[in-house]
């Protein structure tokens, strides 16, 4: 049991954090940190609505990883997609690239909408 506690402490001390957060925690953490909110869905999916303040970066686009590599590796990044699969994969890839603070929305946009959270038109967001 002590080893488990030590392991968690070491991870926290290193400053690296990667996890999936439920809607309420995701929203609170992103609001508190003012980190980058990244929507990795397709343009067609984004046209249905995005989380306010999100930057769109299409996971299926040829330049997706080039766009990821241009992001601040030490800044907080909050990722979401439609249901959580692409955002989790993106988080894993970012960890491999040396990013240190990445969280994804557990359940993606589906969970966000199910929790009664609002969206805005995609035209109000920036694209990378």
Coordinates of C-alpha atoms in Angstrom, one line a residue, residues 30 33-39 53-55 75-79:
X30 CA -10.7 23.6 -17.7
X33 CA -6.9 26.5 -15.5
X34 CA -7.8 28.4 -18.6
X35 CA -6.0 25.7 -20.6
X36 CA -6.4 24.9 -24.2
X37 CA -9.7 23.2 -25.0
X38 CA -9.2 21.0 -28.1
X39 CA -12.0 19.5 -30.1
X53 CA -13.9 28.3 -26.3
X54 CA -12.8 25.2 -28.1
X55 CA -10.1 25.1 -30.8
X75 CA 0.4 24.0 -20.8
X76 CA -2.8 22.3 -19.7
X77 CA -4.8 20.8 -22.6
X78 CA -8.3 19.5 -22.4
X79 CA -9.4 17.2 -25.3

